[in-house]
mmCIF file of C-alpha atoms in Angstrom:
data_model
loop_
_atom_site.group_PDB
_atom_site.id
_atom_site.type_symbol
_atom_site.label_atom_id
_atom_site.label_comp_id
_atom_site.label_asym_id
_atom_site.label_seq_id
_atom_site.Cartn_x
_atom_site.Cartn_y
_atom_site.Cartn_z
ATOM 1 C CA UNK U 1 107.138 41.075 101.825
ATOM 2 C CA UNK U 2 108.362 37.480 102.355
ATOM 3 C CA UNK U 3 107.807 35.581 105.439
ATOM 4 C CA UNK U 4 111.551 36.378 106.870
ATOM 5 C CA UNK U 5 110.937 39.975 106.139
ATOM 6 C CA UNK U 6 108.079 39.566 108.122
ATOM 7 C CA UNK U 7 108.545 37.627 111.265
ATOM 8 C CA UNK U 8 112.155 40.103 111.314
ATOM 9 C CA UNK U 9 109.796 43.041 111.466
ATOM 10 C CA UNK U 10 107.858 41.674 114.593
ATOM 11 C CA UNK U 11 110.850 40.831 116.365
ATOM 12 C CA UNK U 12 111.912 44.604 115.692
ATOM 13 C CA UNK U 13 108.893 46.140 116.655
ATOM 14 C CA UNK U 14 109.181 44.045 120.206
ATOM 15 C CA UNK U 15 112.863 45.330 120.910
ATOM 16 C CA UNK U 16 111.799 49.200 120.047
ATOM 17 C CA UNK U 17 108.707 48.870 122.181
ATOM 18 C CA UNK U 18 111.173 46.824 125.048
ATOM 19 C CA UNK U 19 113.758 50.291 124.751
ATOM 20 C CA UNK U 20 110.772 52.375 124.973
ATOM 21 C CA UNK U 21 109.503 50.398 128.226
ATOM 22 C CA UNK U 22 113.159 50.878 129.689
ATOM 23 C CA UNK U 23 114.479 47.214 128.500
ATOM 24 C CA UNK U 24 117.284 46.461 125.994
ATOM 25 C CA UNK U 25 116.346 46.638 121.667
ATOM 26 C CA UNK U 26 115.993 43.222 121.611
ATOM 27 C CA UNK U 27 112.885 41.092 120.600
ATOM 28 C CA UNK U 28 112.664 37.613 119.645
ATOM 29 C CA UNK U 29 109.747 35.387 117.801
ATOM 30 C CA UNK U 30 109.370 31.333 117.602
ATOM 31 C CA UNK U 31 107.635 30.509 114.327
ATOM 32 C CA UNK U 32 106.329 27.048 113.217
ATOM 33 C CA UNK U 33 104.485 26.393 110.009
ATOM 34 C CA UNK U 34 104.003 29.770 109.554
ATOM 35 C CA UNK U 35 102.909 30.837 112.693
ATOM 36 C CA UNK U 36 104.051 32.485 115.749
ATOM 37 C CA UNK U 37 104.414 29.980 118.342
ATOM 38 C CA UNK U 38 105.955 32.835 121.015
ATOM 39 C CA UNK U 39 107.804 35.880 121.845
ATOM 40 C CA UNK U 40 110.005 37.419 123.700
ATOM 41 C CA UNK U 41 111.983 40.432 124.650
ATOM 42 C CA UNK U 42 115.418 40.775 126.663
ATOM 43 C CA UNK U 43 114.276 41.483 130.146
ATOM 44 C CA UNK U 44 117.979 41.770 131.829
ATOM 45 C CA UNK U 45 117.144 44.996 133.213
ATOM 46 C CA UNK U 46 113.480 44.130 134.438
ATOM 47 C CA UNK U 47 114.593 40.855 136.461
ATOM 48 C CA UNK U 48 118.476 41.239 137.145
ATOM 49 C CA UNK U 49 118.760 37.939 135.049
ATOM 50 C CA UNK U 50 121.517 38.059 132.891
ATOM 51 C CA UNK U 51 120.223 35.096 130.931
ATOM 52 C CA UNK U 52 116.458 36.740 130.272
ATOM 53 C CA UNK U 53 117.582 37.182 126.637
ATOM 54 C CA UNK U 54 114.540 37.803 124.002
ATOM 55 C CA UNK U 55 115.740 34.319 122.381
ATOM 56 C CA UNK U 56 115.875 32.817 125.621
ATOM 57 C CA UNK U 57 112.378 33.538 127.145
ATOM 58 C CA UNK U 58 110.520 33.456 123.319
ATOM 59 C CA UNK U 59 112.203 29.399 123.481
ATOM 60 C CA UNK U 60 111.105 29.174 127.358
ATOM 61 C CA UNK U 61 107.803 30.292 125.779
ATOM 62 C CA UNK U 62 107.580 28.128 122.918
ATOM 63 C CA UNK U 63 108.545 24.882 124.722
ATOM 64 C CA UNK U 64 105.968 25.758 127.060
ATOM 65 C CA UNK U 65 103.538 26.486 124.280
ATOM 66 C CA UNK U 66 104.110 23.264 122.165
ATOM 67 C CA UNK U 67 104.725 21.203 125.570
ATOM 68 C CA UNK U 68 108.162 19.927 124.679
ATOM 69 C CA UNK U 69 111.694 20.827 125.443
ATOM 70 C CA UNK U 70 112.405 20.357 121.607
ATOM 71 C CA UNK U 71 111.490 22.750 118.709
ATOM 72 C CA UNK U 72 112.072 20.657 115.917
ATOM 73 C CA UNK U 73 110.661 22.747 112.866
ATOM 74 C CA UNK U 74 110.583 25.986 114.689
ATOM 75 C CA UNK U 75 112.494 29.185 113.360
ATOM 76 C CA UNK U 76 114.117 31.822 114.907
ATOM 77 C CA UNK U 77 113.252 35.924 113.717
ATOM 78 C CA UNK U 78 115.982 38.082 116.164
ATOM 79 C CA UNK U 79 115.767 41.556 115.952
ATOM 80 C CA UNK U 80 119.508 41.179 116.651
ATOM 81 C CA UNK U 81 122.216 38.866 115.786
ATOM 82 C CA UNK U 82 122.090 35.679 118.533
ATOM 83 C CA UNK U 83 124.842 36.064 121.344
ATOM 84 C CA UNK U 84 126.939 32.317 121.948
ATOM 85 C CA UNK U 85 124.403 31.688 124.338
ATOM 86 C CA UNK U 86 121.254 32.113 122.903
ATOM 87 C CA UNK U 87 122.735 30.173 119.782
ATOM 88 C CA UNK U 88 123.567 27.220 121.747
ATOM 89 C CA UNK U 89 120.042 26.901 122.880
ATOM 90 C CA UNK U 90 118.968 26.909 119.506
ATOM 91 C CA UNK U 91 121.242 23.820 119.046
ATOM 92 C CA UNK U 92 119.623 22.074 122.394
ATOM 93 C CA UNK U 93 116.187 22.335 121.498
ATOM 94 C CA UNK U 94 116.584 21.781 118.074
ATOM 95 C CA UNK U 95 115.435 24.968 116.435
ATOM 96 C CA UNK U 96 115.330 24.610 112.461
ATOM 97 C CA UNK U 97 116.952 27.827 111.532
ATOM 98 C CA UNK U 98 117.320 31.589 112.362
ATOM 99 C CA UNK U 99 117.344 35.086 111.126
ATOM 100 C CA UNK U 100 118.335 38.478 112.408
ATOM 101 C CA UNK U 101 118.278 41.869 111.620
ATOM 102 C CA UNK U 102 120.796 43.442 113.031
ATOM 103 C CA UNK U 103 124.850 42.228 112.911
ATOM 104 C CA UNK U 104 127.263 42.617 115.855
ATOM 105 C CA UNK U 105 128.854 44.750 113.811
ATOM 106 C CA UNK U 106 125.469 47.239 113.691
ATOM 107 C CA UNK U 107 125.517 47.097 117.583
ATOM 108 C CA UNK U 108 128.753 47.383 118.128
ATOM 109 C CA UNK U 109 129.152 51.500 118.745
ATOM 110 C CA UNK U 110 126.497 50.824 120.493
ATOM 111 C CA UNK U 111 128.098 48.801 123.069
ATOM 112 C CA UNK U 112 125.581 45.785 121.526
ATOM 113 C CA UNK U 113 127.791 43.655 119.655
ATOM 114 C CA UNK U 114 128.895 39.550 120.948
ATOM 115 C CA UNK U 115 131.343 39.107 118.518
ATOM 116 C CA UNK U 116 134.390 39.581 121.476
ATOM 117 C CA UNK U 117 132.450 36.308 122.990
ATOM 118 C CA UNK U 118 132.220 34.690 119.960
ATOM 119 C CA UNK U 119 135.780 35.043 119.464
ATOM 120 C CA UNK U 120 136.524 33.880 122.632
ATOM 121 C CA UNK U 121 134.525 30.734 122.583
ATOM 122 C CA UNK U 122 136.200 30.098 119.242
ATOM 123 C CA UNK U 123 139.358 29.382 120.812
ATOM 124 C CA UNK U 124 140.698 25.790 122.337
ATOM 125 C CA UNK U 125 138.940 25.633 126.013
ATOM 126 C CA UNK U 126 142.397 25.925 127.335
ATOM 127 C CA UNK U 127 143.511 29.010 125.206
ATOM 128 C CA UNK U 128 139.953 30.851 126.878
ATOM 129 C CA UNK U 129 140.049 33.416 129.499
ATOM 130 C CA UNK U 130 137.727 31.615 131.687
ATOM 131 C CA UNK U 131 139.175 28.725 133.649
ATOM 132 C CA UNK U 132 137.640 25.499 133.268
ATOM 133 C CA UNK U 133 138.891 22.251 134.994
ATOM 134 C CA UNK U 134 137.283 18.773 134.804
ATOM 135 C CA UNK U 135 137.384 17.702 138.546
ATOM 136 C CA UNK U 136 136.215 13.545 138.416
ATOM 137 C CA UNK U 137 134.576 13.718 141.410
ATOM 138 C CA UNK U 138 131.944 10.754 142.070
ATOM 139 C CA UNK U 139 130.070 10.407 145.110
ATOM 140 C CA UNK U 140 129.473 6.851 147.304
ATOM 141 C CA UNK U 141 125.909 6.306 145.781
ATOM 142 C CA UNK U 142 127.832 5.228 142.444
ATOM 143 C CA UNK U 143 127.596 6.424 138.750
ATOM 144 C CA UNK U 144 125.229 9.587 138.431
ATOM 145 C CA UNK U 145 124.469 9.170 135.014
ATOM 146 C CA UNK U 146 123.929 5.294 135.285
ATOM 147 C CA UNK U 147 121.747 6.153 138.239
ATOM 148 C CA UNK U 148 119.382 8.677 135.945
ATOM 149 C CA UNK U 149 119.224 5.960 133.407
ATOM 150 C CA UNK U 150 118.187 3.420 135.350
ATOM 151 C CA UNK U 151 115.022 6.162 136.760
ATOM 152 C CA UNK U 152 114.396 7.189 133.740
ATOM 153 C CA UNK U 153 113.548 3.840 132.135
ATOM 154 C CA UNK U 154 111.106 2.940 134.849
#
């Protein structure tokens, strides 16, 4: 068994255990150099977070773990395939690279599949359902972002 086939196997056997404990089938594991960093499982039901994702929490995890916000060299296992969200944060903290088991198109009679957001976010921001408006609005303490930058270099 190779090492995808592996870490793929543990993020399964989290999401089966998670629908056995009540939670949705999927399970997530942050690997670097071989190793399993974290873990996580989508806990949407347990906390009423929509965001508790199992790729979410097993990066909240890892980044807590390694004690950075960035995973460089880190890999992804999903036990399913990465909603928009979960794949952005991947991007943010710099995760090397990622593998799933299961497609959107295995979850979707199951009601499981992101491919309808995927889809969505592939179109021109104007062209999306969602409404969003850039609004300039600065406040009379100046530049936000100038204002960070001059903190953060102290």
């Amino acid at each position: 068994m190779n090492q995808d086939e592996h870490f793929l196997r543990e993020a399964i056997a989290l999401a089966r255990d998670n629908a056995a404990h009540g939670g949705r089938p999927f399970g997530a594991v942050v690997v670097k150099d071989g190793s399993v960093v974290a873990v996580g499982v989508n806990e949407i039901f347990a906390t009423g977070d929509p965001t508790a994702h199992a790729e979410l929490l097993a990066i909240r995890a890892a980044a807590n773990a390694l004690g950075s916000p960035r995973l460089d060299g880190c890999s992804v296992y999903a036990s399913g395939h990465p909603c928009p969200m979960c794949l952005a944060a991947m991007h943010l903290c710099g995760i090397r690279d990622a593998a799933y088991a299961y497609s959107n198109e295995d979850g979707a009679p199951y009601g499981l599949s992101t491919a309808a957001v995927y889809a969505e976010m592939a179109k021109p921001v104007h062209d999306q359902q969602l409404p969003v408006r850039h609004v300039p609005v600065r406040d009379e303490d100046g530049d936000l972002y100038a204002y960070w930058r001059q903190i953060a270099s102290r």
